[in-house]
Amino acid sequence: MERSIIHTEHAPAAIGPYSQAVRCGNTVYLSGQLPICPQTKRPVNDTVEAEIHQVFRNLRAVAEAAGGDLSRMVKLNAYLTDLADSPTLNAIMGEYFTAPYPARAAVRVAGLPQGLRIEVEGILLLD
């Protein structure tokens, strides 16, 4: 099966040997997005709410570059440095997703790059 690499200037560029997303057939695997503004290349980390919104804006940009949108997301993995932020994550997710919601895992991690509080990766299914 042929793979195609997805890239957009509307989300932060990969900072290592990986792609923003890879499409394989009708499935797109989105790399983890951090709350980094693609224009300034700086973290958006004044509040956890600001971080979560930026992560979902970045995921939306990559999904759109792949030819889809967040409504086509089937699985999300959220990595949080503090699981006490889960209710905030849930509330903000409700602003970006409608039923039927994607499957999701939320995992506490010891740390994330640049001292950020959240990273989210996903799987998108296209028609």
PDB file of C-alpha atoms in Angstrom:
ATOM      1  CA  MET A   1       0.000   0.000   0.000  1.00  0.00           C
ATOM      2  CA  GLU A   2       1.316   3.404  -0.951  1.00  0.00           C
ATOM      3  CA  ARG A   3       2.090   5.976   1.730  1.00  0.00           C
ATOM      4  CA  SER A   4       1.834   9.718   1.268  1.00  0.00           C
ATOM      5  CA  ILE A   5       3.271  12.330   3.584  1.00  0.00           C
ATOM      6  CA  ILE A   6       1.022  15.125   4.812  1.00  0.00           C
ATOM      7  CA  HIS A   7       2.483  18.538   5.561  1.00  0.00           C
ATOM      8  CA  THR A   8       0.986  21.951   6.213  1.00  0.00           C
ATOM      9  CA  GLU A   9       2.412  25.310   7.179  1.00  0.00           C
ATOM     10  CA  HIS A  10      -0.727  25.794   9.330  1.00  0.00           C
ATOM     11  CA  ALA A  11       0.621  23.452  12.016  1.00  0.00           C
ATOM     12  CA  PRO A  12       4.067  23.295  13.619  1.00  0.00           C
ATOM     13  CA  ALA A  13       6.715  21.601  11.506  1.00  0.00           C
ATOM     14  CA  ALA A  14       8.084  18.291  12.719  1.00  0.00           C
ATOM     15  CA  ILE A  15      11.075  18.864  14.988  1.00  0.00           C
ATOM     16  CA  GLY A  16      12.650  15.472  14.393  1.00  0.00           C
ATOM     17  CA  PRO A  17      12.798  12.619  11.898  1.00  0.00           C
ATOM     18  CA  TYR A  18       9.023  12.247  11.533  1.00  0.00           C
ATOM     19  CA  SER A  19       6.134  13.679   9.501  1.00  0.00           C
ATOM     20  CA  GLN A  20       3.138  15.715  10.631  1.00  0.00           C
ATOM     21  CA  ALA A  21       0.998  12.881   9.269  1.00  0.00           C
ATOM     22  CA  VAL A  22       1.173   9.861   6.988  1.00  0.00           C
ATOM     23  CA  ARG A  23      -1.689   8.655   4.820  1.00  0.00           C
ATOM     24  CA  CYS A  24      -1.905   4.958   4.063  1.00  0.00           C
ATOM     25  CA  GLY A  25      -4.986   4.095   2.034  1.00  0.00           C
ATOM     26  CA  ASN A  26      -7.943   5.874   3.615  1.00  0.00           C
ATOM     27  CA  THR A  27      -6.288   6.112   7.010  1.00  0.00           C
ATOM     28  CA  VAL A  28      -4.216   9.088   8.153  1.00  0.00           C
ATOM     29  CA  TYR A  29      -1.955   8.810  11.179  1.00  0.00           C
ATOM     30  CA  LEU A  30      -1.416  12.237  12.755  1.00  0.00           C
ATOM     31  CA  SER A  31       1.722  12.764  14.814  1.00  0.00           C
ATOM     32  CA  GLY A  32       1.399  14.238  18.263  1.00  0.00           C
ATOM     33  CA  GLN A  33       0.667  17.939  18.268  1.00  0.00           C
ATOM     34  CA  LEU A  34       1.990  20.225  20.962  1.00  0.00           C
ATOM     35  CA  PRO A  35       0.538  23.646  21.767  1.00  0.00           C
ATOM     36  CA  ILE A  36       2.930  25.528  19.512  1.00  0.00           C
ATOM     37  CA  CYS A  37       1.779  28.373  17.293  1.00  0.00           C
ATOM     38  CA  PRO A  38       2.814  27.578  13.704  1.00  0.00           C
ATOM     39  CA  GLN A  39       3.284  31.257  12.840  1.00  0.00           C
ATOM     40  CA  THR A  40       5.519  32.229  15.767  1.00  0.00           C
ATOM     41  CA  LYS A  41       6.918  28.735  16.424  1.00  0.00           C
ATOM     42  CA  ARG A  42       6.521  29.508  20.127  1.00  0.00           C
ATOM     43  CA  PRO A  43       4.520  27.659  22.785  1.00  0.00           C
ATOM     44  CA  VAL A  44       1.023  28.852  23.592  1.00  0.00           C
ATOM     45  CA  ASN A  45       1.146  28.034  27.294  1.00  0.00           C
ATOM     46  CA  ASP A  46      -0.329  30.856  29.359  1.00  0.00           C
ATOM     47  CA  THR A  47      -3.049  28.478  30.596  1.00  0.00           C
ATOM     48  CA  VAL A  48      -3.905  24.828  30.154  1.00  0.00           C
ATOM     49  CA  GLU A  49      -7.019  25.975  28.269  1.00  0.00           C
ATOM     50  CA  ALA A  50      -4.856  27.897  25.795  1.00  0.00           C
ATOM     51  CA  GLU A  51      -2.625  24.831  25.346  1.00  0.00           C
ATOM     52  CA  ILE A  52      -5.572  22.527  24.661  1.00  0.00           C
ATOM     53  CA  HIS A  53      -7.149  24.923  22.144  1.00  0.00           C
ATOM     54  CA  GLN A  54      -3.829  25.273  20.281  1.00  0.00           C
ATOM     55  CA  VAL A  55      -3.369  21.498  20.129  1.00  0.00           C
ATOM     56  CA  PHE A  56      -6.812  21.057  18.553  1.00  0.00           C
ATOM     57  CA  ARG A  57      -6.229  23.925  16.107  1.00  0.00           C
ATOM     58  CA  ASN A  58      -2.999  22.199  15.057  1.00  0.00           C
ATOM     59  CA  LEU A  59      -4.707  18.804  14.702  1.00  0.00           C
ATOM     60  CA  ARG A  60      -7.485  20.424  12.662  1.00  0.00           C
ATOM     61  CA  ALA A  61      -4.922  22.002  10.307  1.00  0.00           C
ATOM     62  CA  VAL A  62      -3.180  18.665   9.711  1.00  0.00           C
ATOM     63  CA  ALA A  63      -6.520  16.874   9.230  1.00  0.00           C
ATOM     64  CA  GLU A  64      -7.553  19.480   6.657  1.00  0.00           C
ATOM     65  CA  ALA A  65      -4.201  19.184   4.854  1.00  0.00           C
ATOM     66  CA  ALA A  66      -4.925  15.453   4.576  1.00  0.00           C
ATOM     67  CA  GLY A  67      -8.301  16.140   2.956  1.00  0.00           C
ATOM     68  CA  GLY A  68     -10.446  15.586   6.040  1.00  0.00           C
ATOM     69  CA  ASP A  69     -11.551  17.366   9.160  1.00  0.00           C
ATOM     70  CA  LEU A  70     -11.926  16.638  12.851  1.00  0.00           C
ATOM     71  CA  SER A  71     -15.313  14.980  12.302  1.00  0.00           C
ATOM     72  CA  ARG A  72     -13.428  12.148  10.541  1.00  0.00           C
ATOM     73  CA  MET A  73     -11.154  11.509  13.538  1.00  0.00           C
ATOM     74  CA  VAL A  74     -11.640   7.964  14.852  1.00  0.00           C
ATOM     75  CA  LYS A  75      -9.032   7.789  17.637  1.00  0.00           C
ATOM     76  CA  LEU A  76      -7.169  10.274  19.809  1.00  0.00           C
ATOM     77  CA  ASN A  77      -4.417   9.717  22.349  1.00  0.00           C
ATOM     78  CA  ALA A  78      -3.972  12.592  24.781  1.00  0.00           C
ATOM     79  CA  TYR A  79      -0.860  12.843  26.913  1.00  0.00           C
ATOM     80  CA  LEU A  80      -1.210  15.063  29.984  1.00  0.00           C
ATOM     81  CA  THR A  81       1.309  15.939  32.655  1.00  0.00           C
ATOM     82  CA  ASP A  82      -1.588  16.314  35.121  1.00  0.00           C
ATOM     83  CA  LEU A  83      -4.739  14.184  34.868  1.00  0.00           C
ATOM     84  CA  ALA A  84      -6.533  16.850  36.907  1.00  0.00           C
ATOM     85  CA  ASP A  85      -6.684  18.685  33.546  1.00  0.00           C
ATOM     86  CA  SER A  86      -8.929  15.932  32.101  1.00  0.00           C
ATOM     87  CA  PRO A  87     -12.222  17.773  32.811  1.00  0.00           C
ATOM     88  CA  THR A  88     -10.842  20.825  30.989  1.00  0.00           C
ATOM     89  CA  LEU A  89      -9.737  18.611  28.098  1.00  0.00           C
ATOM     90  CA  ASN A  90     -13.228  17.084  27.935  1.00  0.00           C
ATOM     91  CA  ALA A  91     -14.947  20.474  27.942  1.00  0.00           C
ATOM     92  CA  ILE A  92     -12.737  21.892  25.208  1.00  0.00           C
ATOM     93  CA  MET A  93     -12.975  18.718  23.121  1.00  0.00           C
ATOM     94  CA  GLY A  94     -16.729  19.351  23.088  1.00  0.00           C
ATOM     95  CA  GLU A  95     -16.044  22.591  21.213  1.00  0.00           C
ATOM     96  CA  TYR A  96     -14.140  20.783  18.430  1.00  0.00           C
ATOM     97  CA  PHE A  97     -16.018  17.468  18.163  1.00  0.00           C
ATOM     98  CA  THR A  98     -19.656  16.413  17.948  1.00  0.00           C
ATOM     99  CA  ALA A  99     -21.228  13.000  18.359  1.00  0.00           C
ATOM    100  CA  PRO A 100     -20.283  10.419  17.363  1.00  0.00           C
ATOM    101  CA  TYR A 101     -17.057  11.233  19.189  1.00  0.00           C
ATOM    102  CA  PRO A 102     -13.721   9.580  18.417  1.00  0.00           C
ATOM    103  CA  ALA A 103     -12.351   6.939  20.744  1.00  0.00           C
ATOM    104  CA  ARG A 104      -9.811   8.464  23.132  1.00  0.00           C
ATOM    105  CA  ALA A 105      -7.211   7.569  25.698  1.00  0.00           C
ATOM    106  CA  ALA A 106      -5.842  10.055  28.228  1.00  0.00           C
ATOM    107  CA  VAL A 107      -2.492   9.126  29.712  1.00  0.00           C
ATOM    108  CA  ARG A 108      -0.482  10.859  32.401  1.00  0.00           C
ATOM    109  CA  VAL A 109       3.140  11.392  31.426  1.00  0.00           C
ATOM    110  CA  ALA A 110       6.084  12.571  33.497  1.00  0.00           C
ATOM    111  CA  GLY A 111       6.917  15.372  31.103  1.00  0.00           C
ATOM    112  CA  LEU A 112       6.555  16.826  27.626  1.00  0.00           C
ATOM    113  CA  PRO A 113       8.892  18.972  25.497  1.00  0.00           C
ATOM    114  CA  GLN A 114       9.397  22.567  26.609  1.00  0.00           C
ATOM    115  CA  GLY A 115       7.517  21.926  29.871  1.00  0.00           C
ATOM    116  CA  LEU A 116       4.179  21.812  28.044  1.00  0.00           C
ATOM    117  CA  ARG A 117       1.140  20.165  29.634  1.00  0.00           C
ATOM    118  CA  ILE A 118      -0.512  18.349  26.718  1.00  0.00           C
ATOM    119  CA  GLU A 119       0.171  16.539  23.456  1.00  0.00           C
ATOM    120  CA  VAL A 120      -2.471  14.833  21.310  1.00  0.00           C
ATOM    121  CA  GLU A 121      -2.087  12.435  18.384  1.00  0.00           C
ATOM    122  CA  GLY A 122      -4.821  10.898  16.284  1.00  0.00           C
ATOM    123  CA  ILE A 123      -6.049   8.625  13.541  1.00  0.00           C
ATOM    124  CA  LEU A 124      -8.278  10.029  10.805  1.00  0.00           C
ATOM    125  CA  LEU A 125     -10.425   7.984   8.405  1.00  0.00           C
ATOM    126  CA  LEU A 126     -11.126   9.446   4.976  1.00  0.00           C
ATOM    127  CA  ASP A 127     -13.765   8.362   2.437  1.00  0.00           C
TER     128      ASP A 127
END
